[in-house]
């Protein structure tokens, strides 16, 4: 019996090994592509950011606007307004003639209806409600929709879309994530009917501690990560903690009190920007002064005043005394037998 | 004495540039070091990195205070022990502080010309550079559409004072006729107060400038250079701009100052502040036409009252025939005009600051005097 079991195990191990060997290719199907960037050409429109006309433009791209052909992850504290701010961004872009899509993995029509009462401009956005296509292959639903070609697509949330596809098609999390990332990259490159270099804003859930829950692969394949947080005094701000196209760690405070529009505190942003420049300049000044100090006293210090200086023999004596006391403490007492 | 009225106008760009350059030249060196890196060599020298650096008495006292030895205690130690033991004691205190917080730093402020430490700042206090100060003042002047009326630099300490006014900031004093003032701000940068913004007023009738320092709600002080402190600074400044740069309690204090007789103490201090700016060649009688101290003392003496025997409390209770407002205007007039005494700009602005401090004093000495049927009643 035991011998049979051992045989079975050996056989199973052998099968696994042989399958692995079959799956891993041993030869390249095509030669590696080595690229010289000077020979690469892009449609110039890729490098023309899409302007919302609001202060958020200063946060995302150094040339101002939402960069094309890029992927952003948006994370933040619960209830801070991740959906509202991102919907506001794509609404503003829609108003300036950009083709936008909202893939809603979490909110349904009723939820969005309430939203639109407060922000009527959201009513003009094209929305794909994932929960209305539960009988379809969700992968196909999304691929077909993106094939139309959009300037910007908002996904809320990445995890929810990933789970919908994963559960419907019995895929692993890793495979689903890879599929979404590949789809995003493909659309970034304009592989759609309208040849749009699509930008994706993907809201991502966070842990209870407020940290990003996605994989490193997802993190590495994004252009930037936007964080929305509360200050201790209850003010909401957003900042980029990673950004390949623009600045990082610049806080833009915002409020959701106004109907139909996110209010960005542009004055404060510009003030902090101005302060930042001054702080940098001040740091340079301090560095130069520190160098001046070292030069000044390295040149003149040591010998110039040495004759004036009282030899601090009393302190040396005190140190010697302290040392003696320490030595006394460490003298080993005779061990009682 | 001939006085030439100094019109309320902007200083020329050439003079501004010249003063700005002087301010940059006088900018002290700031060096942040760990307390553990320093060693006291003697009562006016510290050792840093094997180099011996001289310190002013003021800087040495500041350093001692940081290591927990106040000046009075330090003096007692100096009286009780010889220098070697005093230095030894101070070094042990320094060591204790450095050990308790190994990362604790201080900033040494060094006068470039004298190659001497003239100030020591604690970790939580920073001195903004002259360049940073001038840049910021430039921005406020542009945003507030202010004009620069005065600019002074203390060559020894690097301290800068700039007075500005808002040409549209005209205001009067409620209930008082013929008192028109123009509001503005005075900017200063010093080791003592850091970057300080205080209201500045100019009395139009005789263009007397006054730096109103001391109203808690109006003084804007930046002693730390970080994003939060700077935000706070700008936000407070916006509030002041919104108010047309008029000091918040101006009407109330002006009315009190007009109706309060000055005490002999207030009059003496005003006189001495002017005398301090003049040097040794002048006497109190030379400034009689501004502050009538000599005349006042003569009247006391003529009435058989020996003012020399007054203690400080009695000085504060001795009523003069001049109002606090007149004293303030005398000082500001002296400070704002060329009176032939050749007072330098820095000293003039110190006088404007003195006047502002007197104006902002919480209670004038005679402010609460009341009429009484017993004024002439003689106690048994």
XYZ file of C-alpha atoms in Angstrom:
717
model
C 0.000 0.000 0.000
C 2.696 2.401 1.066
C 4.730 1.397 -1.944
C 1.731 2.202 -4.208
C 1.371 5.631 -2.656
C 5.031 6.384 -3.148
C 4.748 5.352 -6.784
C 1.713 7.596 -7.259
C 3.508 10.582 -5.699
C 6.585 9.986 -7.821
C 4.380 9.805 -10.894
C 2.541 13.046 -9.990
C 5.831 14.876 -9.436
C 7.044 13.599 -12.774
C 3.904 14.829 -14.514
C 4.188 18.311 -12.976
C 7.800 18.564 -13.997
C 7.157 17.473 -17.565
C 4.253 19.972 -17.912
C 6.456 22.764 -16.702
C 9.082 21.850 -19.238
C 6.525 21.907 -22.023
C 5.058 25.315 -20.985
C 8.340 27.174 -20.827
C 9.571 28.005 -24.288
C 13.161 27.132 -24.963
C 13.493 29.128 -28.166
C 12.480 32.662 -29.150
C 9.761 32.918 -31.758
C 11.193 36.227 -33.026
C 14.415 38.159 -32.455
C 14.619 40.717 -29.572
C 13.696 44.269 -30.489
C 16.429 46.742 -29.545
C 15.219 50.310 -29.815
C 17.083 53.551 -30.428
C 14.803 56.313 -29.190
C 16.126 58.768 -31.741
C 14.517 56.613 -34.412
C 11.171 56.408 -32.635
C 8.369 58.613 -33.877
C 5.057 59.337 -32.231
C 1.985 61.213 -33.231
C 2.668 64.653 -31.661
C -0.817 64.693 -30.122
C 0.372 62.142 -27.552
C 2.424 64.894 -25.941
C -0.371 67.460 -25.836
C -2.002 67.147 -22.413
C -5.776 67.463 -22.167
C -6.693 70.646 -20.287
C -9.423 70.695 -17.681
C -8.816 74.394 -17.096
C -8.537 73.831 -13.371
C -5.680 73.685 -10.871
C -5.582 69.893 -11.189
C -3.790 70.487 -14.507
C -0.739 71.656 -12.519
C -0.618 68.421 -10.561
C -0.722 65.803 -13.303
C 1.549 67.033 -16.083
C 4.455 69.452 -16.045
C 3.027 71.094 -19.177
C -0.370 71.435 -17.509
C -3.292 69.109 -18.127
C -4.038 65.409 -18.094
C -1.349 63.533 -20.025
C -2.454 61.297 -22.892
C -1.500 57.636 -23.153
C -0.949 57.306 -19.423
C -2.301 55.277 -16.525
C -3.081 56.697 -13.108
C -4.078 54.930 -9.942
C -6.193 56.977 -7.563
C -6.283 56.051 -3.902
C -7.517 57.854 -0.819
C -9.256 57.965 2.500
C -12.849 56.662 2.570
C -15.422 59.325 1.773
C -12.881 61.898 0.665
C -14.299 62.188 -2.853
C -12.228 59.935 -5.119
C -15.175 59.268 -7.434
C -16.362 62.881 -7.389
C -12.963 64.380 -8.179
C -12.219 61.915 -10.971
C -15.719 62.243 -12.448
C -15.223 66.006 -12.316
C -11.966 65.627 -14.265
C -13.496 63.546 -17.036
C -16.627 65.754 -17.157
C -14.483 68.830 -17.662
C -12.598 67.025 -20.421
C -15.888 65.948 -22.015
C -16.978 69.581 -22.018
C -13.857 70.490 -23.982
C -14.638 67.895 -26.665
C -12.761 64.843 -25.398
C -14.320 61.428 -25.645
C -14.696 59.997 -22.168
C -15.980 56.771 -20.612
C -16.781 55.830 -17.050
C -16.665 52.092 -16.259
C -18.641 51.719 -13.068
C -17.828 48.530 -11.213
C -19.391 49.672 -7.942
C -22.180 52.211 -8.460
C -25.395 51.370 -10.266
C -27.842 53.644 -12.093
C -29.666 54.604 -8.891
C -26.425 55.596 -7.165
C -25.328 57.639 -10.151
C -28.739 59.268 -10.489
C -28.349 60.706 -6.993
C -24.866 61.901 -7.928
C -26.128 63.644 -11.040
C -28.686 65.577 -8.978
C -25.775 67.161 -7.169
C -23.393 67.371 -10.106
C -25.570 67.780 -13.211
C -22.555 67.843 -15.510
C -21.915 64.166 -14.727
C -25.135 63.489 -16.648
C -23.325 63.934 -19.970
C -20.737 61.232 -19.410
C -20.912 57.851 -21.199
C -21.178 55.182 -18.506
C -20.698 51.421 -18.716
C -22.401 49.810 -15.700
C -20.699 46.451 -15.213
C -23.564 45.101 -13.106
C -25.867 45.420 -16.132
C -23.833 42.895 -18.141
C -23.622 40.054 -15.660
C -24.876 37.518 -18.199
C -22.229 38.490 -20.706
C -18.532 37.788 -20.803
C -17.274 40.906 -18.913
C -13.899 40.713 -20.606
C -15.568 40.964 -23.975
C -17.879 43.739 -22.778
C -14.945 45.898 -21.751
C -12.763 45.039 -24.756
C -15.596 45.795 -27.170
C -16.333 49.126 -25.512
C -12.707 50.238 -25.435
C -12.335 49.280 -29.094
C -14.431 52.381 -29.868
C -11.531 54.527 -28.690
C -11.607 57.062 -25.839
C -9.416 59.953 -24.782
C -9.880 59.104 -21.142
C -11.452 56.214 -19.252
C -12.283 56.240 -15.569
C -12.530 52.865 -13.824
C -14.177 52.614 -10.409
C -12.709 50.535 -9.047
C -9.814 48.524 -10.443
C -10.364 45.713 -7.926
C -14.109 45.527 -8.602
C -13.593 45.295 -12.373
C -10.833 42.730 -11.805
C -13.086 40.635 -9.526
C -16.011 40.748 -11.956
C -13.839 39.338 -14.741
C -12.044 36.880 -12.475
C -15.253 35.396 -11.056
C -17.117 35.231 -14.344
C -14.259 33.554 -16.241
C -12.665 31.559 -13.397
C -9.364 33.355 -13.931
C -6.679 33.889 -11.306
C -6.172 37.366 -9.815
C -2.776 37.620 -11.444
C -4.106 36.682 -14.867
C -6.997 39.143 -14.597
C -4.694 41.925 -13.483
C -2.356 41.143 -16.395
C -5.291 41.254 -18.804
C -6.417 44.707 -17.551
C -2.869 46.111 -17.624
C -2.292 44.766 -21.152
C -5.609 46.247 -22.279
C -4.678 49.628 -20.810
C -1.241 49.586 -22.442
C -2.714 48.549 -25.781
C -5.180 51.465 -25.657
C -2.406 53.820 -24.488
C -0.723 52.995 -27.806
C -3.849 53.889 -29.781
C -4.888 50.338 -30.609
C -8.577 51.100 -31.011
C -10.872 52.075 -33.851
C -10.587 55.803 -33.250
C -6.787 55.600 -32.764
C -7.140 57.435 -29.458
C -4.159 57.378 -27.125
C -6.303 56.556 -24.133
C -5.505 57.640 -20.609
C -6.858 55.586 -17.722
C -7.768 56.840 -14.277
C -8.250 53.795 -12.082
C -9.642 54.188 -8.586
C -8.119 51.601 -6.330
C -9.218 50.478 -2.905
C -6.981 50.901 0.115
C -6.335 48.901 3.255
C -7.803 49.989 6.580
C -4.510 51.717 7.178
C -5.058 53.688 3.974
C -2.400 51.938 1.909
C -2.553 50.830 -1.717
C -3.775 47.223 -2.061
C -2.690 46.427 -5.630
C 0.292 44.414 -6.727
C 3.753 45.751 -7.455
C 3.169 44.920 -11.122
C 0.221 47.306 -11.189
C 2.214 49.954 -9.326
C 5.094 49.696 -11.781
C 2.857 49.883 -14.825
C 1.296 53.173 -13.843
C 2.368 56.633 -14.885
C 1.412 58.036 -11.545
C -0.394 57.515 -8.310
C -2.731 60.129 -6.933
C -3.506 60.151 -3.236
C -6.388 61.968 -1.592
C -6.104 62.539 2.133
C -7.546 64.468 5.036
C -5.349 66.735 7.104
C -5.657 66.595 10.885
C -7.818 69.693 10.737
C -10.217 68.035 8.291
C -9.131 69.628 5.018
C -9.098 67.443 1.918
C -6.133 67.525 -0.421
C -4.721 65.485 -3.262
C -1.130 64.984 -4.309
C 0.834 62.721 -6.604
C 3.168 60.388 -4.764
C 4.470 58.998 -8.039
C 4.378 60.817 -11.336
C 6.400 60.168 -14.462
C 4.931 63.144 -16.282
C 4.815 65.829 -13.627
C 5.472 66.959 -10.090
C 5.176 64.905 -6.916
C 4.260 65.812 -3.349
C 2.545 69.067 -4.191
C -0.679 69.385 -2.275
C -3.778 70.666 -3.960
C -6.548 71.344 -1.459
C -10.108 70.861 -2.634
C -13.677 71.166 -1.413
C -16.851 69.453 -2.544
C -19.217 72.062 -1.121
C -20.040 73.729 -4.426
C -22.793 72.250 -6.568
C -21.652 70.903 -9.939
C -17.961 71.620 -9.485
C -15.021 70.546 -7.419
C -13.421 73.636 -5.905
C -9.638 73.589 -5.985
C -7.867 76.078 -3.741
C -5.666 77.519 -6.467
C -4.567 80.477 -4.344
C -3.239 78.171 -1.679
C -1.577 75.952 -4.244
C 0.233 78.920 -5.790
C 1.149 80.245 -2.368
C 2.657 76.899 -1.372
C 4.433 76.712 -4.703
C 5.897 80.129 -4.041
C 6.864 79.093 -0.508
C 8.503 75.969 -1.883
C 10.672 78.037 -4.179
C 11.623 80.249 -1.285
C 12.411 77.253 0.917
C 14.653 75.850 -1.806
C 16.377 79.178 -2.205
C 16.748 79.406 1.588
C 18.258 75.917 1.685
C 20.803 76.987 -0.960
C 21.630 80.092 1.072
C 22.121 78.029 4.217
C 24.389 75.620 2.398
C 26.501 78.488 1.036
C 26.696 80.095 4.476
C 27.660 76.806 6.058
C 30.506 76.529 3.550
C 31.521 80.130 4.298
C 31.571 79.328 8.001
C 33.785 76.312 7.509
C 36.139 78.208 5.243
C 36.280 81.189 7.571
C 37.145 79.209 10.678
C 39.247 76.571 9.033
C 41.451 79.400 7.768
C 41.467 81.654 10.770
C 40.219 79.671 13.696
C 42.671 77.167 15.006
C 45.751 79.216 15.590
C 44.371 82.697 15.726
C 42.701 82.396 19.097
C 44.554 79.453 20.501
C 46.719 81.618 22.749
C 43.653 83.212 24.291
C 42.133 79.901 25.178
C 42.381 78.610 28.685
C 43.666 75.058 28.834
C 40.805 73.119 30.218
C 42.809 70.997 32.611
C 40.022 70.936 35.206
C 37.718 69.225 32.759
C 40.409 66.730 31.849
C 40.851 66.036 35.528
C 37.115 65.563 35.938
C 37.027 63.153 33.004
C 39.956 61.229 34.483
C 38.146 61.108 37.824
C 34.983 59.804 36.152
C 37.045 57.206 34.330
C 38.622 56.108 37.617
C 35.187 55.756 39.184
C 34.010 53.644 36.260
C 37.101 51.464 36.572
C 36.413 51.001 40.278
C 32.870 49.888 39.507
C 34.078 47.256 37.126
C 36.649 45.722 39.530
C 35.570 42.139 40.031
C 34.673 41.165 43.542
C 36.102 37.873 44.788
C 33.724 35.043 44.113
C 32.531 33.309 47.247
C 33.175 29.656 47.114
C 15.295 124.620 14.883
C 14.801 124.191 11.184
C 12.979 121.072 10.126
C 12.558 119.875 6.597
C 9.391 117.896 6.049
C 10.007 114.533 4.457
C 7.224 113.986 1.960
C 5.351 110.716 1.995
C 6.802 109.282 -1.141
C 8.562 106.189 -2.310
C 12.310 106.039 -2.002
C 14.036 105.954 -5.377
C 14.813 102.638 -7.048
C 18.503 103.542 -6.916
C 18.398 104.058 -3.162
C 16.366 100.876 -2.712
C 18.938 98.864 -4.685
C 21.783 100.422 -2.739
C 20.137 99.577 0.597
C 19.283 96.071 -0.598
C 22.929 95.484 -1.482
C 23.980 96.784 1.941
C 21.501 94.361 3.515
C 22.914 91.430 1.537
C 26.458 92.410 2.508
C 25.545 92.628 6.168
C 23.754 89.260 6.116
C 25.249 87.185 8.926
C 26.406 83.613 8.355
C 24.135 80.943 9.797
C 25.643 77.621 10.733
C 23.635 74.846 12.331
C 25.695 72.534 14.535
C 25.054 69.807 17.067
C 25.441 70.942 20.673
C 27.649 67.912 21.155
C 30.044 69.296 18.512
C 30.742 72.422 20.550
C 32.904 72.946 23.576
C 33.249 76.081 25.659
C 36.884 77.176 25.621
C 36.542 80.273 27.751
C 33.861 82.794 28.603
C 33.905 84.278 25.115
C 35.216 81.467 22.916
C 33.853 78.147 21.787
C 35.644 75.300 20.124
C 34.097 73.766 17.042
C 35.811 71.082 15.045
C 39.206 72.003 16.474
C 38.711 75.682 15.671
C 38.268 78.407 18.229
C 35.551 80.903 17.508
C 34.999 84.137 19.410
C 31.536 84.983 20.719
C 29.903 88.215 21.755
C 28.703 88.396 25.353
C 25.119 88.371 24.118
C 25.700 85.227 22.055
C 27.481 83.531 24.944
C 24.534 84.295 27.236
C 22.133 82.907 24.639
C 24.181 79.716 24.405
C 24.268 79.359 28.205
C 20.510 79.823 28.349
C 20.053 77.010 25.816
C 22.150 74.647 27.935
C 20.008 75.527 30.946
C 22.157 78.181 32.614
C 20.349 81.522 32.802
C 22.467 84.694 32.821
C 21.919 85.408 36.525
C 22.977 81.886 37.477
C 25.920 82.056 35.108
C 27.049 85.266 36.820
C 26.743 83.660 40.227
C 28.880 80.773 39.044
C 31.380 83.320 37.741
C 31.422 85.080 41.132
C 31.889 81.884 43.099
C 34.479 80.098 40.976
C 37.465 81.061 38.902
C 37.192 80.968 35.104
C 38.543 77.453 34.724
C 35.973 75.997 37.088
C 33.162 78.081 35.586
C 34.059 76.860 32.118
C 34.257 73.338 33.443
C 30.805 73.658 34.989
C 29.305 75.056 31.783
C 30.858 72.286 29.721
C 29.350 69.683 32.019
C 25.957 71.321 31.577
C 26.507 71.333 27.804
C 27.420 67.659 27.884
C 24.339 66.813 29.924
C 22.079 68.601 27.427
C 23.828 66.959 24.477
C 23.514 63.527 26.085
C 19.854 64.010 26.961
C 19.091 64.815 23.325
C 21.916 63.684 21.108
C 20.476 65.231 17.942
C 19.858 68.685 19.405
C 21.187 71.458 17.240
C 21.629 75.193 17.515
C 22.282 77.821 14.892
C 25.310 80.054 15.273
C 24.918 83.503 13.766
C 28.249 84.957 12.716
C 29.130 88.520 11.818
C 31.211 88.244 8.661
C 33.296 91.355 9.214
C 34.162 90.609 12.832
C 34.334 86.831 12.326
C 32.528 86.516 15.585
C 29.392 84.701 16.749
C 26.859 87.395 17.515
C 23.850 85.216 18.203
C 22.844 81.664 19.037
C 19.410 80.434 18.049
C 17.554 77.455 19.459
C 16.552 74.556 17.255
C 12.989 75.825 16.835
C 13.991 79.332 15.806
C 15.434 80.179 12.457
C 16.645 83.388 10.954
C 15.517 83.981 7.420
C 18.202 85.185 5.001
C 18.315 88.811 3.866
C 17.693 87.581 0.333
C 14.604 85.605 1.390
C 13.396 88.581 3.388
C 13.849 91.031 0.518
C 12.182 88.664 -1.962
C 9.171 88.253 0.295
C 8.903 91.975 1.019
C 9.057 92.576 -2.746
C 6.128 90.226 -3.268
C 4.019 91.842 -0.542
C 4.805 95.310 -1.873
C 3.715 94.237 -5.359
C 0.579 92.401 -4.239
C -0.481 95.106 -1.774
C 0.502 97.929 -4.163
C 2.499 99.509 -1.379
C 5.145 102.173 -1.650
C 8.439 101.903 0.203
C 8.981 104.960 2.380
C 12.013 103.940 4.394
C 14.717 101.299 4.314
C 17.355 100.864 7.007
C 20.074 98.297 7.620
C 22.081 97.725 10.762
C 25.550 96.975 9.416
C 26.625 95.171 12.588
C 23.715 92.794 13.095
C 22.341 92.612 9.567
C 18.915 93.672 10.889
C 16.708 95.246 8.227
C 13.675 97.502 8.617
C 11.501 98.543 5.676
C 8.484 100.831 6.089
C 5.777 100.861 3.459
C 2.434 102.576 3.046
C -0.651 101.890 1.020
C -1.489 105.084 -0.930
C -5.157 104.127 -0.824
C -5.121 103.269 2.865
C -6.239 106.633 4.189
C -8.116 106.536 7.493
C -9.068 108.924 10.267
C -9.643 108.526 13.955
C -13.250 108.198 14.952
C -14.437 111.214 16.898
C -11.217 113.203 16.415
C -10.958 116.042 13.921
C -7.962 116.712 11.665
C -6.299 113.369 12.252
C -5.778 111.655 8.900
C -3.431 108.707 8.688
C -2.207 106.399 6.010
C -1.836 102.722 6.821
C 0.921 100.434 5.716
C 3.262 97.805 7.059
C 6.721 97.742 8.480
C 8.866 94.696 7.777
C 11.856 93.797 9.870
C 14.229 90.873 10.014
C 16.264 90.387 13.146
C 17.669 87.661 15.327
C 15.387 88.745 18.147
C 12.016 88.726 16.399
C 12.723 86.849 13.174
C 10.745 88.063 10.184
C 8.271 90.499 11.707
C 5.485 92.392 9.999
C 3.789 95.128 11.993
C 1.333 97.848 11.033
C 2.920 101.138 10.052
C 1.014 104.395 10.100
C 1.834 107.773 8.755
C 0.127 110.876 10.117
C -0.592 112.984 7.090
C -0.671 116.376 8.754
C 3.060 116.252 9.402
C 4.102 112.931 7.760
C 5.075 111.332 11.048
C 5.773 107.638 10.625
C 5.098 105.148 13.426
C 5.793 101.420 13.561
C 2.953 100.016 15.639
C 4.519 97.015 17.275
C 2.714 95.276 20.069
C -0.917 94.786 19.036
C -1.195 91.028 19.367
C -3.781 90.665 16.616
C -1.728 92.585 14.073
C 1.872 91.493 14.550
C 2.866 88.753 12.143
C 5.951 86.927 13.127
C 7.803 84.168 11.289
C 10.593 82.542 13.225
C 10.464 79.198 11.467
C 11.064 78.564 7.821
C 8.706 75.794 6.813
C 5.563 75.421 4.729
C 3.138 75.748 7.674
C 4.795 78.852 9.139
C 4.903 80.483 5.731
C 1.255 79.673 5.029
C 0.307 81.139 8.372
C 2.390 84.218 7.619
C 0.738 84.836 4.260
C -2.757 84.177 5.567
C -2.324 86.682 8.380
C -0.883 89.171 5.945
C -3.936 88.794 3.738
C -6.085 89.643 6.767
C -4.073 92.802 7.366
C -4.341 93.759 3.675
C -8.104 93.230 3.808
C -8.278 95.741 6.647
C -6.396 98.325 4.571
C -3.400 97.896 6.923
C -5.150 99.884 9.628
C -4.106 98.588 13.065
C -7.100 96.856 14.586
C -7.279 98.884 17.803
C -6.063 102.160 16.336
C -9.138 104.327 17.030
C -9.507 103.174 20.591
C -5.846 103.585 21.499
C -5.528 106.935 19.703
C -8.519 108.299 21.578
C -7.053 107.113 24.895
C -3.631 108.541 24.021
C -5.172 111.929 23.141
C -7.074 112.100 26.409
C -4.404 110.690 28.740
C -1.746 112.933 30.234
C 1.700 111.392 29.940
C 3.444 110.411 33.138
C 6.894 111.717 33.914
C 8.131 108.187 33.312
C 6.632 108.057 29.804
C 8.027 111.485 28.990
C 11.486 110.580 30.311
C 11.598 107.350 28.337
C 10.627 109.192 25.158
C 13.360 111.748 25.804
C 15.954 109.085 26.450
C 15.026 107.137 23.345
C 15.723 110.261 21.287
C 18.907 111.031 23.224
C 20.123 107.490 22.585
C 19.942 108.134 18.858
C 21.947 111.373 19.103
C 25.238 110.468 20.688
C 27.145 112.225 23.438
C 27.377 115.761 22.034
C 23.785 116.627 22.812
C 21.809 117.385 25.948
C 18.162 117.041 26.925
C 17.611 120.768 26.417
C 18.567 120.344 22.732
C 15.423 118.363 22.097
C 13.190 120.534 24.260
C 11.145 121.614 21.227
C 10.113 117.978 20.657
C 9.708 116.549 24.154
C 9.448 119.213 26.876
C 11.080 117.173 29.630
C 13.356 119.969 30.832
C 10.482 122.423 31.077
C 8.345 119.858 32.899
C 11.071 119.081 35.410
C 11.598 122.814 35.996
C 7.923 123.185 36.843
C 8.076 120.300 39.308
C 11.151 121.828 40.924
C 9.539 125.292 41.028
C 6.639 123.708 42.934
C 9.147 122.373 45.454
C 8.944 118.763 44.268
C 12.231 116.901 44.023
C 11.823 114.604 41.041
C 15.300 113.186 41.606
C 13.959 111.455 44.690
C 11.146 109.742 42.765
C 11.174 105.967 42.611
C 9.935 104.237 39.479
C 6.358 103.907 40.766
C 6.299 107.614 41.612
C 7.628 108.471 38.131
C 4.653 106.617 36.709
C 2.280 108.527 38.977
C 3.686 111.983 38.256
C 1.343 113.713 35.828
C 2.791 116.031 33.186
C 1.101 118.739 31.139
C 1.546 116.828 27.863
C -0.686 114.107 26.480
C 0.597 110.645 25.554
C -0.498 111.392 21.975
C 1.670 114.534 21.872
C 4.642 112.597 23.209
C 4.133 109.953 20.527
C 3.830 112.581 17.805
C 6.943 114.363 19.083
C 8.985 111.176 18.818
C 7.590 110.250 15.418
C 8.124 113.793 14.145
C 11.712 113.718 15.302
C 12.155 110.285 13.734
C 10.573 111.143 10.419
C 12.249 114.423 9.551
C 15.693 115.731 8.953
C 16.249 117.882 12.036
C 19.901 118.579 11.489
C 21.053 115.914 13.965
C 22.191 113.463 11.271
C 20.428 110.519 12.876
C 20.962 107.449 10.742
C 18.038 105.633 9.157
C 18.272 102.615 11.445
C 18.127 104.775 14.590
C 15.251 106.792 13.144
C 13.264 103.643 12.628
C 14.094 102.436 16.110
C 12.490 105.681 17.320
C 9.422 105.038 15.173
C 9.271 101.625 16.779
C 9.581 103.106 20.266
C 6.699 105.469 19.489
C 4.615 102.549 18.235
C 5.335 100.551 21.355
C 4.274 103.484 23.525
C 1.124 103.833 21.419
C 0.325 100.112 21.713
C 1.039 100.041 25.459
C -1.813 98.165 27.087
C -2.523 100.859 29.679
C -1.019 104.344 29.728
C 0.171 105.324 33.162
C -2.456 108.039 33.589
C -5.166 106.386 31.510
C -7.351 105.529 34.464
C -7.183 108.866 36.243
C -10.643 109.930 37.347
C -12.054 113.197 38.661
C -12.580 113.211 42.378
C -14.099 115.716 44.850
C -11.158 114.856 47.083
C -8.427 116.002 44.696
C -7.511 118.937 46.924
C -8.261 117.131 50.161
C -5.255 116.960 52.467
C -4.751 113.836 54.513
C -3.956 114.291 58.168
